[in-house]
Amino acid sequence: MSAHAEVLKDSRAATAFNVDRIREDFPILREKVHGKPLVYLDNAATSQKPKAVIDSLVDYYTHYNANVHRAVHLLSTRATAACDDSREKVRRFINAGSTNEIVFVRGTTEGLNLVAQTHGRQNIGPGDEVLISGLEHHSNIVPWQILCEEKQARLRVVHIDDRGVVPLDEFEKALHERTRLVAISHVSNALGTVNPLADMIKMAHRWNAPVVVDGAQAAPHMHVDVRALDADFYAFSGHKLFGPTGIGVLYGKEALFNAMPPFQGGGDMIRSVTFEKTTYNDLPYKFEAGTPDIAGIIGIGAAIDYVNDVGMDAIAAYEQELLEYATDAVSQLEGVRIIGTAPNKASVISFVVDNAHPHDVGTVLDREGIAVRTGHHCAQPVMDRFGIAATTRASLAFYNTREEVDALIAGIRRVQEFFS
Amino acid sequence: MSDLNDLYQETIIDHSKRPRNKGEVEQATHSAEGYNPLCGDRVQVQLKIENGHILGIGFRGAGCAISTASASLMTEAMKGKTPEEVEIAFRKFRDLLTEDQAPAPDLGKLAVFSGVREYPMRVKCATLAWHTLRAALRGDPQAVSTE
Ligand SMILES: Cc1ncc(COP(=O)(O)O)c(C=O)c1O
């Protein structure tokens, strides 16, 4: 390396962090795809796992695999303690007031459905409204549709503008005394738009409408503080947060959780059962029927330890810089249009290439070792809004580099050679 | 490692850019819609059948290069055919995409899709128009889905 390059590299490392060292923590980043180094730009779908997370799973299954809360033997005690530790790590990670407010679920989808089927069914009736935005992932649309259909309530949508922004004034106008619930994403997975959540929550609370936040795309990319936001419910997925699949978190304010009926019935969620009457367990176990995903709970704890070590603020700053770099580079390509140009975005660049269908773009990029997502990103209403069927989406994580963005740009040029 | 040129053969690129038989069929007797939920692509196939033969065939929609070229080449190849002949051709075409064996010798131009076999995620793109054509022949008004 030349002295000049050395200096350049140092100056970059000083402003952000040592991405080369971070990459060493992720074994999969050494994989080759079609003989090329893997360039993984599909982080919004699922993220890669650091060795610390993988090791935590192996360690549990190798050394202390046992069920939790059920036995006095040592392994069960250790497994139970590890799960309790993880719950406390999650609590601190999102600054919840109590571990009673942290319920482990399968993922964001299950968290949102839990709220719809318990709080929703209890509080929403004929003529009431549930308010969502035009940015939502199907998992933050369909549970509310099901609920509204059942209760003869109305699902109201605040549509997005040409940049993919939910206009705050439109949002405010859509609220009224029949709004019983607001369900909104923190960050859009299809476009990357960051919603002004704190403002939205304040507005909703003026109408006494609790707010359910789909935090699937926010938790991995920024510091989340549920109390500062004053969110009533906040759901996210472990697998997008560098943890295992099959585990996620539903945060809920304790008073709301207490007032809600249970979601599923079974073991662990009860205090006592007779054929005449069952009394339910305390929070958070009331919402955790059956043997939980113990390995997943341990894994998400390890993932949180890992990102805390790197630092959520450092991650957000580095990713923002990388997103700007990538946005500039993609914008400069002729015949390529970025879909979603909100002033406040995180991690995602969705784009369309003239004369090349996203599916073909994805296949050509794949041959270059570049993994992107193509399709409607489980957000068909967003695609409809822009009059397209699909986009190609590159979504970044803190282990991605400028060199990988350059590879993406070269890949798009190769697509254009093929199809134009 | 298979080369991208094996997938995107010249004929495929040509038909994706200049699809044949794209548009409405006059006095169509049969039609159906197909949908690929994976990419959101939709295709409509219209037919005019007389005396048991496909006299007119056209398509609208489609999307990616593979599905558009497949619809285009299919309409060319199936003009004048009977429903039984369509069924036989479909089976040979599907085997071409999924079976590890030499393509049927009478596939003609349709053999350009042999490269798709290396790309399992793209098989549905190539078969979308065919499923839709078969639905139209069955008189199935429901949109067919490749899932
Ligand atoms: C914004 C958003 N919400 C919800 C989900 C659903 O998450 P999961 O599939 O982990 O339940 C996703 C992930 O696909 C997402 O990106």
Coordinates of C-alpha atoms in Angstrom, one line a residue, chain A residues 32-414:
Chain A
K32 CA -17.4 -16.9 -2.7
V33 CA -20.5 -16.8 -4.9
H34 CA -20.1 -18.0 -8.5
G35 CA -16.4 -17.7 -7.9
K36 CA -16.6 -14.1 -6.9
P37 CA -16.3 -12.6 -3.4
L38 CA -19.8 -12.3 -1.8
V39 CA -21.1 -8.7 -1.9
Y40 CA -24.1 -9.0 0.4
L41 CA -26.5 -6.1 -0.1
D42 CA -29.7 -7.8 1.0
N43 CA -29.6 -6.8 4.6
A44 CA -33.1 -5.6 4.8
A45 CA -34.3 -9.1 4.1
T46 CA -32.0 -10.7 6.6
S47 CA -28.6 -9.7 8.0
Q48 CA -25.5 -11.8 8.4
K49 CA -24.4 -13.1 11.8
P50 CA -21.2 -12.4 13.6
K51 CA -19.2 -15.3 15.0
A52 CA -20.2 -14.3 18.5
V53 CA -23.8 -15.0 17.7
I54 CA -23.1 -18.3 16.0
D55 CA -20.9 -19.3 18.9
S56 CA -23.6 -18.5 21.4
L57 CA -25.9 -21.0 19.7
V58 CA -23.3 -23.7 19.6
D59 CA -22.4 -23.0 23.2
Y60 CA -26.0 -23.3 24.4
Y61 CA -26.6 -26.6 22.5
T62 CA -23.2 -28.0 23.5
H63 CA -23.0 -27.1 27.1
Y64 CA -26.4 -26.2 28.7
N65 CA -29.3 -27.2 26.5
A66 CA -32.3 -27.6 28.7
N67 CA -35.8 -26.3 29.0
V68 CA -36.4 -23.1 30.9
H69 CA -38.5 -22.3 34.0
R70 CA -39.3 -25.9 34.5
A71 CA -36.7 -27.8 36.4
V72 CA -34.4 -27.4 39.3
H73 CA -31.4 -29.0 37.7
L74 CA -28.3 -27.0 36.8
L75 CA -28.6 -26.9 33.1
S76 CA -32.2 -25.6 33.3
T77 CA -31.0 -23.0 35.8
R78 CA -28.3 -21.9 33.4
A79 CA -30.6 -21.7 30.4
T80 CA -33.2 -19.8 32.4
A81 CA -30.5 -17.3 33.6
A82 CA -29.3 -16.9 30.0
C83 CA -32.8 -16.1 28.8
D84 CA -33.3 -13.6 31.7
D85 CA -30.0 -11.9 30.8
S86 CA -31.1 -11.6 27.2
R87 CA -34.4 -10.0 28.2
E88 CA -32.5 -7.5 30.2
K89 CA -30.2 -6.8 27.3
V90 CA -33.2 -6.2 25.1
R91 CA -34.8 -3.9 27.7
R92 CA -31.6 -1.8 27.8
F93 CA -31.2 -1.8 24.0
I94 CA -34.5 -0.1 23.5
N95 CA -34.6 1.7 26.8
A96 CA -37.8 0.1 28.1
G97 CA -38.7 0.7 31.7
S98 CA -39.0 -2.9 32.7
T99 CA -38.4 -6.5 31.4
N100 CA -42.1 -7.0 32.0
E101 CA -42.5 -5.0 28.8
I102 CA -40.3 -7.3 26.7
V103 CA -42.1 -10.2 25.1
F104 CA -40.2 -12.7 22.9
V105 CA -42.0 -13.6 19.8
R106 CA -41.1 -15.2 16.5
G107 CA -40.4 -11.9 14.7
T108 CA -42.0 -8.6 13.8
T109 CA -44.9 -10.3 12.0
E110 CA -45.9 -12.3 15.1
G111 CA -45.5 -9.2 17.3
L112 CA -47.8 -7.2 15.1
N113 CA -50.4 -10.0 14.9
L114 CA -50.2 -10.4 18.7
V115 CA -51.2 -6.8 19.2
A116 CA -54.0 -7.0 16.5
Q117 CA -55.5 -10.2 18.0
T118 CA -55.4 -9.1 21.7
H119 CA -55.3 -5.4 22.2
G120 CA -57.0 -4.9 18.8
R121 CA -59.9 -7.3 19.3
Q122 CA -60.5 -6.0 22.7
N123 CA -60.5 -2.3 21.8
I124 CA -61.8 -1.9 18.3
G125 CA -65.4 -2.1 17.3
P126 CA -67.8 -1.2 14.5
G127 CA -67.2 2.2 13.0
D128 CA -63.8 2.6 14.6
E129 CA -60.6 3.2 12.6
V130 CA -57.1 1.8 12.4
L131 CA -54.7 4.2 10.7
I132 CA -51.7 3.0 8.8
S133 CA -49.4 4.6 6.2
G134 CA -48.9 3.8 2.5
L135 CA -45.3 2.7 3.3
E136 CA -46.2 -0.4 5.2
H137 CA -44.9 -3.9 4.8
H138 CA -47.6 -6.5 4.2
S139 CA -47.1 -7.6 7.8
N140 CA -48.3 -4.2 9.0
I141 CA -51.3 -4.2 6.7
V142 CA -52.8 -7.6 6.7
P143 CA -53.2 -8.2 10.5
W144 CA -55.2 -4.9 10.6
Q145 CA -57.3 -5.8 7.6
I146 CA -58.2 -9.1 9.2
L147 CA -59.1 -7.2 12.4
C148 CA -61.1 -4.5 10.7
E149 CA -63.0 -7.1 8.7
E150 CA -63.9 -9.0 11.8
K151 CA -64.9 -5.9 13.7
Q152 CA -66.5 -4.0 10.9
A153 CA -64.0 -1.3 11.5
R154 CA -62.3 0.9 8.9
L155 CA -58.7 0.7 7.8
R156 CA -57.6 4.1 6.8
V157 CA -54.4 4.9 4.9
V158 CA -52.2 8.0 4.8
H159 CA -50.7 7.9 1.4
I160 CA -47.1 8.7 0.6
D161 CA -45.9 11.5 -1.7
D162 CA -43.6 11.2 -4.7
R163 CA -40.5 11.0 -2.6
G164 CA -41.9 8.2 -0.5
V165 CA -42.6 10.5 2.5
V166 CA -45.7 10.2 4.7
P167 CA -46.8 13.9 4.8
L168 CA -47.0 14.8 8.5
D169 CA -49.9 17.2 7.9
E170 CA -51.9 14.5 6.1
F171 CA -51.1 12.2 8.9
E172 CA -52.4 14.6 11.4
K173 CA -55.6 15.3 9.4
A174 CA -56.4 11.6 9.2
L175 CA -56.6 11.3 13.0
H176 CA -59.9 11.8 14.8
E177 CA -62.0 10.6 17.7
R178 CA -62.7 7.2 16.1
T179 CA -59.0 6.5 15.5
R180 CA -58.5 3.6 17.9
L181 CA -55.0 2.6 16.8
V182 CA -52.2 3.7 14.6
A183 CA -49.8 1.2 13.1
I184 CA -46.7 2.6 11.4
S185 CA -43.2 1.6 10.4
H186 CA -40.2 3.4 11.9
V187 CA -38.2 2.8 8.7
S188 CA -39.6 1.5 5.3
N189 CA -38.1 -1.7 4.0
A190 CA -39.0 -0.9 0.4
L191 CA -37.7 2.7 0.2
G192 CA -35.7 3.3 3.3
T193 CA -37.8 6.3 4.4
V194 CA -37.4 7.1 8.1
N195 CA -40.7 8.3 9.6
P196 CA -40.8 11.3 12.0
L197 CA -42.1 8.8 14.6
A198 CA -41.9 11.0 17.8
D199 CA -44.1 13.7 16.1
M200 CA -46.5 11.1 14.8
I201 CA -46.9 9.5 18.2
K202 CA -47.5 12.8 19.8
M203 CA -50.2 13.6 17.3
A204 CA -51.9 10.2 17.8
H205 CA -51.8 10.5 21.5
R206 CA -53.7 13.7 21.3
W207 CA -56.6 11.5 20.1
N208 CA -55.7 8.9 22.7
A209 CA -54.8 6.4 20.0
P210 CA -52.1 4.0 20.9
V211 CA -49.3 3.6 18.3
V212 CA -47.9 0.2 17.2
V213 CA -44.5 0.6 15.6
D214 CA -43.0 -1.8 13.1
G215 CA -39.4 -1.4 14.0
A216 CA -38.0 -4.2 11.8
Q217 CA -35.9 -1.9 9.7
A218 CA -35.0 0.6 12.4
A219 CA -33.6 -1.6 15.2
P220 CA -30.6 -2.8 13.1
H221 CA -29.6 0.7 12.0
M222 CA -30.2 3.3 14.7
H223 CA -30.5 3.8 18.4
V224 CA -34.1 3.1 19.4
D225 CA -35.5 4.6 22.6
V226 CA -39.1 3.5 23.1
R227 CA -39.6 5.8 26.0
A228 CA -38.2 8.9 24.3
L229 CA -40.5 8.0 21.3
D230 CA -43.4 7.3 23.7
A231 CA -44.3 4.2 21.6
D232 CA -47.0 2.0 22.9
F233 CA -45.9 -1.1 21.1
Y234 CA -42.7 -1.7 19.2
A235 CA -41.9 -4.8 17.3
F236 CA -38.6 -6.0 15.7
S237 CA -36.9 -9.2 14.4
G238 CA -33.7 -10.7 15.6
H239 CA -32.6 -12.0 12.2
K240 CA -32.4 -8.5 10.8
L241 CA -30.4 -7.4 13.9
F242 CA -27.5 -9.8 13.2
G243 CA -29.2 -12.5 15.4
P244 CA -30.8 -15.8 14.6
T245 CA -34.1 -16.4 12.7
G246 CA -37.2 -17.4 14.7
I247 CA -36.8 -14.8 17.4
G248 CA -38.1 -11.3 17.7
V249 CA -39.3 -8.8 20.3
L250 CA -42.6 -7.1 21.1
Y251 CA -42.2 -4.2 23.4
G252 CA -45.5 -3.0 25.0
K253 CA -46.2 -0.5 27.8
E254 CA -46.9 -2.4 31.0
A255 CA -50.3 -0.9 31.6
L256 CA -51.4 -1.9 28.0
F257 CA -49.9 -5.4 28.3
N258 CA -51.7 -5.9 31.7
A259 CA -55.0 -4.9 30.3
M260 CA -54.7 -7.3 27.3
P261 CA -56.0 -10.8 27.1
P262 CA -53.4 -13.5 26.4
F263 CA -52.5 -14.4 22.8
Q264 CA -52.1 -18.1 22.9
G265 CA -52.8 -20.6 25.6
G266 CA -50.4 -23.2 26.9
G267 CA -47.6 -23.9 29.3
D268 CA -45.5 -21.1 30.9
M269 CA -48.3 -18.5 30.3
I270 CA -50.4 -19.7 33.3
R271 CA -50.2 -19.5 37.0
S272 CA -52.7 -22.2 37.8
V273 CA -55.0 -24.4 35.7
T274 CA -58.1 -26.3 36.7
F275 CA -60.8 -27.4 34.4
E276 CA -63.0 -24.7 35.8
K277 CA -60.6 -21.8 35.7
T278 CA -57.1 -20.8 34.7
T279 CA -55.3 -17.8 36.0
Y280 CA -52.6 -16.3 33.8
N281 CA -49.0 -15.8 34.6
D282 CA -47.4 -12.4 35.2
L283 CA -45.9 -10.3 32.5
P284 CA -44.1 -11.0 30.2
Y285 CA -44.8 -14.7 30.4
K286 CA -48.5 -14.2 29.9
F287 CA -47.7 -13.7 26.2
E288 CA -45.2 -16.5 25.9
A289 CA -47.1 -19.7 25.7
G290 CA -45.1 -22.9 25.3
T291 CA -41.4 -23.6 25.2
P292 CA -39.7 -20.5 23.8
D293 CA -37.0 -20.3 21.2
I294 CA -34.3 -20.6 23.9
A295 CA -31.4 -20.6 21.5
G296 CA -32.9 -17.7 19.6
I297 CA -33.3 -15.7 22.8
I298 CA -29.7 -16.4 23.7
G299 CA -28.6 -15.5 20.2
I300 CA -30.5 -12.2 20.1
G301 CA -28.8 -11.3 23.4
A302 CA -25.4 -12.0 21.9
A303 CA -26.3 -9.9 18.8
I304 CA -27.2 -7.0 21.0
D305 CA -23.9 -7.3 22.9
Y306 CA -22.1 -7.3 19.6
V307 CA -23.8 -4.2 18.1
N308 CA -23.4 -2.4 21.5
D309 CA -19.6 -3.1 21.3
V310 CA -19.5 -1.6 17.9
G311 CA -21.8 1.2 19.0
M312 CA -25.3 1.9 17.6
D313 CA -24.4 5.6 17.0
A314 CA -21.2 4.7 15.2
I315 CA -23.1 2.2 13.1
A316 CA -25.7 4.8 12.2
A317 CA -23.1 7.4 11.3
Y318 CA -21.1 4.9 9.2
E319 CA -24.1 3.6 7.4
Q320 CA -25.4 7.1 6.7
E321 CA -22.1 8.0 5.0
L322 CA -22.2 4.8 3.0
L323 CA -25.8 5.4 2.0
E324 CA -24.9 8.9 0.7
Y325 CA -21.9 7.5 -1.2
A326 CA -24.1 4.8 -2.8
T327 CA -27.0 7.3 -3.5
D328 CA -24.5 9.6 -5.3
A329 CA -23.0 6.8 -7.3
V330 CA -26.4 5.3 -8.4
S331 CA -27.8 8.8 -9.2
Q332 CA -24.9 9.4 -11.6
L333 CA -25.8 6.3 -13.7
E334 CA -27.7 7.2 -16.8
G335 CA -30.9 5.2 -17.2
V336 CA -31.2 4.4 -13.5
R337 CA -33.9 5.9 -11.3
I338 CA -33.9 5.8 -7.5
I339 CA -37.4 5.1 -6.1
G340 CA -37.7 6.7 -2.7
T341 CA -35.9 10.0 -2.3
A342 CA -37.1 11.0 1.2
P343 CA -34.7 13.5 2.9
N344 CA -34.4 11.2 5.8
K345 CA -33.5 7.6 4.9
A346 CA -31.7 4.6 6.3
S347 CA -29.8 1.8 4.6
V348 CA -32.0 1.3 1.6
I349 CA -31.6 2.2 -2.1
S350 CA -34.4 1.0 -4.3
F351 CA -34.0 1.6 -8.0
V352 CA -35.2 0.7 -11.5
V353 CA -33.0 0.4 -14.6
D354 CA -34.4 1.4 -18.0
N355 CA -35.1 -1.6 -20.3
A356 CA -34.1 -4.1 -17.6
H357 CA -36.6 -5.8 -15.4
P358 CA -35.5 -6.1 -11.8
H359 CA -35.5 -9.9 -12.0
D360 CA -33.0 -9.7 -14.8
V361 CA -30.9 -7.1 -12.9
G362 CA -30.9 -9.5 -9.9
T363 CA -29.7 -12.4 -12.0
V364 CA -26.9 -10.5 -13.6
L365 CA -25.7 -9.0 -10.3
D366 CA -25.9 -12.5 -8.7
R367 CA -23.4 -13.7 -11.3
E368 CA -21.1 -11.0 -10.1
G369 CA -21.4 -12.2 -6.5
I370 CA -23.7 -9.4 -5.6
A371 CA -26.8 -10.3 -3.5
V372 CA -29.7 -7.8 -3.8
R373 CA -33.4 -8.2 -3.5
T374 CA -35.7 -7.8 -6.5
G375 CA -39.4 -7.8 -6.5
H376 CA -42.1 -5.9 -4.5
H377 CA -40.4 -6.3 -1.1
C378 CA -43.7 -7.4 0.5
A379 CA -44.9 -3.8 0.0
Q380 CA -47.1 -4.0 -3.1
P381 CA -49.0 -0.8 -2.3
V382 CA -45.7 1.1 -2.4
M383 CA -44.9 -0.3 -5.8
D384 CA -48.5 0.6 -7.0
R385 CA -47.9 4.1 -5.8
F386 CA -45.0 4.5 -8.1
G387 CA -46.7 2.6 -10.9
I388 CA -44.1 -0.2 -11.0
A389 CA -44.3 -3.9 -10.3
A390 CA -40.9 -4.2 -8.7
T391 CA -37.6 -2.6 -8.0
T392 CA -34.1 -3.8 -7.3
R393 CA -33.1 -3.0 -3.8
A394 CA -29.7 -2.7 -2.3
S395 CA -29.8 -2.5 1.5
L396 CA -26.7 -1.8 3.5
A397 CA -25.3 -2.9 6.9
F398 CA -22.3 -1.6 8.8
Y399 CA -20.0 -4.4 7.4
N400 CA -20.5 -3.1 3.8
T401 CA -17.8 -1.0 2.2
R402 CA -17.4 1.6 -0.5
E403 CA -15.6 -1.0 -2.6
E404 CA -18.8 -3.1 -2.5
V405 CA -20.9 -0.2 -3.6
D406 CA -18.4 0.3 -6.4
A407 CA -18.9 -3.4 -7.3
L408 CA -22.7 -2.8 -7.4
I409 CA -22.2 0.1 -9.8
A410 CA -20.0 -2.0 -12.0
G411 CA -22.7 -4.7 -11.9
I412 CA -25.4 -2.3 -12.9
R413 CA -23.3 -1.2 -15.9
R414 CA -22.9 -4.8 -16.9

